[in-house]
């Protein structure tokens, strides 16, 4: 498909990284010449230097033949304007990023009246993700499929795990509940394991299971089940605001610390039920005075990744049960994962929903329900619906010849979660969750050799 | 610096060269010649070397930066020429290895200077290979590999940028592979058209093919010692002259025509200047040489052909322009340096670069008159940033430096100044013939080995537009 991306900033960069691997014709528009040069040199895309709301620039980028126009500049107004003009000039679909909280209530109106296909509010999305993580009661990174019936979790194997140093075949025999280890990250290598694969201490494993089975696993591993009743948020920007709002609605006690007095005043007006404290997150005395160590969860949301990481580590040191940090830069995320419970990347979340939208617009893509990217975008977990008359139906899985690096992680049939063994089959209308390494799957047929 | 990636790309390249040599071998077999050993040896060598260099399949670390692009291109062109010269040497039809190397470099860089006195005695297979090098070198062999070899070409843009001529290289469409294919598609189509038109005029098939190869790459290798003049046909001369001009046009313009954006093509600043210069030069030279000819048409035809040939840096010859008056010869030297359009197969400094330099110089002039003026330079209606201007200025300085030093080195041979200087200009700009002792009716076989090597080096420098070779030779490249 022909995709035009306006704005080579954080979101734009992430989108180019994901979409350029998926065989689309991508054009980047940016006002900074160097940014354009950099991306054209690094990815197989076309670059146009100019303003995305400018008709000539859009024409030069081939707007008449564009299937999806994605407006991701730093300015909401430019995004909306570019999308409006792009739409009129012939772009079939438009995706617009609008961040400002002032517009958050009117997003639906704007989308419908102005004819845009999708509006993205990264901060609101990220806030929902964080709230969801807090509600899950376990401090483990989780992605859901099939409307929450099947979960994929990420675990770091420590020495006290009962299955460290076991082969997968043996592991499955020990447990009474069914789980499937679908991907293992060891060092920098990702493995899609078979029965002979041995789990070692220090591996990061990705496990699929139904929710109930997962709870059993957590109990077995001694993970605490703790309801989050209070949350301490450092950083009162848009994300902090949306998160506070969500949490307050779930009756969680919220305290926000922000360094700007003006912002604190605004927040106190917007969120009367939250405690607002004016001060710097770097001030340990202040944090202790405000009782940070007594909160169930600490969420660091300042504008700077590095600060968020340090503050989160500090909170962990103070033994706060659940710590979440906002880290956008993917290379930092690798460094932090051991210590911090959950790391949230708003740009990755937005990029993910946009990529999902792009795939849904692609006629060649089969019916895809969910997809998540794991392990620094190197592994994908995708949920497809099995079609009638497909060639893979009703064949025992052990007889199916799959391509390398692909695993059928889970089948959901009529609401029931099946962790597949060699004798299971795929029936039509099943939801099938596939884990694949380095490969972009467009539909279920592509898993077969 | 990513050595593994560089070797990997070179490996793929060697396989392509082996395939191209195989085609020439087939041609020689069709003519019943016995060149099997001459071609088989380099083919086998290339395949063996390519297995060693590409053994690691695609390396894990596929990071490829601008510097790597330059190095790959520079190394590739020297190695390609070395392996490509083996058929000539092994078959003993060209006895001296240096001569073989010179001829092959001259072929790939589309210069077209020849050190072979007895062209017409060479076997068909070798003549085919010789002109084929013109064709491949014109559009670029690395671009050829990018176009036709299944590979996710993410960072190959740096390779294309290093090999393709012009002050600013860009893609035509998003995907590099598609861009390369479009370019080659247009290139092949035009070559076939020329072959067809030449055959239609009565030229034998073999001649039509090799002459079209040579025209397309704006190389100038002819299978006749008197070049195109040997055919004595006005039709052939006009057809070839027109095609030379066509191949000197920026291929982006052809693409615009293909996607029916006619007005954009028509408005191309570079195209207009290019055609304008051709028009004016032909006019002036025709009038200047009129007294030497019996008909107006004769003078016009020779002027038109030579201007087209020299401006596009092809180097085909239909008249001994060495005997022309100095005015005409001076214009020709100027055209030699100017070259054709960027994004075409021609050599020289390229019109868009010269225009850029002139505009930048005029901007300086404005600043002399009014020191506080702020100017911006535009090319094809787009603003050119300071770095592109700097780059063009740097190019000019390096160009003059190479010209000066090489002239001094070649002068060791003891020829007169005109011959020495013009042959250096000719090789640096990939044209072919010089003037006087190195002129269109002479061959370069009498030059010393040293001079031949200097000139061959200049040919590669000129074709790759200087910087890739400098990057290859500079110690800074290899420091951490």
PDB file of C-alpha atoms in Angstrom, chain A residues 20-27 33-34 37 40-46 49 59-60 189, chain B residues 60 64 152-155 157-158 161 168 171-178 261 382 385 387:
ATOM      1  CA  UNK A  20       9.045  -0.412   6.088  1.00  0.00           C
ATOM      2  CA  UNK A  21       9.477  -4.090   6.937  1.00  0.00           C
ATOM      3  CA  UNK A  22       5.984  -4.824   5.704  1.00  0.00           C
ATOM      4  CA  UNK A  23       6.417  -4.208   2.009  1.00  0.00           C
ATOM      5  CA  UNK A  24       4.612  -0.884   1.680  1.00  0.00           C
ATOM      6  CA  UNK A  25       5.609   2.131  -0.376  1.00  0.00           C
ATOM      7  CA  UNK A  26       6.392   4.708   2.242  1.00  0.00           C
ATOM      8  CA  UNK A  27       7.056   8.403   1.825  1.00  0.00           C
ATOM      9  CA  UNK A  33      16.081  18.298   5.580  1.00  0.00           C
ATOM     10  CA  UNK A  34      18.508  16.342   7.712  1.00  0.00           C
ATOM     11  CA  UNK A  37      18.081  12.428   4.615  1.00  0.00           C
ATOM     12  CA  UNK A  40      16.024   7.820   3.399  1.00  0.00           C
ATOM     13  CA  UNK A  41      19.538   6.566   4.013  1.00  0.00           C
ATOM     14  CA  UNK A  42      18.436   4.107   6.649  1.00  0.00           C
ATOM     15  CA  UNK A  43      15.173   2.750   5.299  1.00  0.00           C
ATOM     16  CA  UNK A  44      13.897   1.930   1.846  1.00  0.00           C
ATOM     17  CA  UNK A  45      11.559   4.909   1.665  1.00  0.00           C
ATOM     18  CA  UNK A  46      11.109   8.110  -0.300  1.00  0.00           C
ATOM     19  CA  UNK A  49      11.346  17.887   2.403  1.00  0.00           C
ATOM     20  CA  UNK A  59       1.414  16.336  -4.361  1.00  0.00           C
ATOM     21  CA  UNK A  60       5.134  15.704  -4.607  1.00  0.00           C
ATOM     22  CA  UNK A 189      19.205 -14.155  20.519  1.00  0.00           C
TER      23      UNK A 189
ATOM     24  CA  UNK B  60      24.124 -10.514  10.882  1.00  0.00           C
ATOM     25  CA  UNK B  64      25.892  -0.159   6.033  1.00  0.00           C
ATOM     26  CA  UNK B 152      15.901  -6.470   0.932  1.00  0.00           C
ATOM     27  CA  UNK B 153      17.748  -3.369  -0.033  1.00  0.00           C
ATOM     28  CA  UNK B 154      17.436  -1.245   3.068  1.00  0.00           C
ATOM     29  CA  UNK B 155      20.774   0.407   3.275  1.00  0.00           C
ATOM     30  CA  UNK B 157      20.829   3.420  -0.955  1.00  0.00           C
ATOM     31  CA  UNK B 158      24.365   4.386   0.009  1.00  0.00           C
ATOM     32  CA  UNK B 161      24.293   7.161  -4.179  1.00  0.00           C
ATOM     33  CA  UNK B 168      22.191  15.098  -5.618  1.00  0.00           C
ATOM     34  CA  UNK B 171      15.158   7.741  -5.700  1.00  0.00           C
ATOM     35  CA  UNK B 172      12.357   7.827  -8.184  1.00  0.00           C
ATOM     36  CA  UNK B 173       9.979   5.766  -6.106  1.00  0.00           C
ATOM     37  CA  UNK B 174      10.046   4.640  -2.476  1.00  0.00           C
ATOM     38  CA  UNK B 175      11.659   1.309  -3.046  1.00  0.00           C
ATOM     39  CA  UNK B 176      15.267   1.308  -4.154  1.00  0.00           C
ATOM     40  CA  UNK B 177      14.921  -1.940  -6.035  1.00  0.00           C
ATOM     41  CA  UNK B 178      12.015  -0.572  -7.992  1.00  0.00           C
ATOM     42  CA  UNK B 261       3.820  14.296 -16.082  1.00  0.00           C
ATOM     43  CA  UNK B 382      13.952  23.587  -5.122  1.00  0.00           C
ATOM     44  CA  UNK B 385      21.092  23.664   1.063  1.00  0.00           C
ATOM     45  CA  UNK B 387      25.966  21.418   2.139  1.00  0.00           C
TER      46      UNK B 387
END
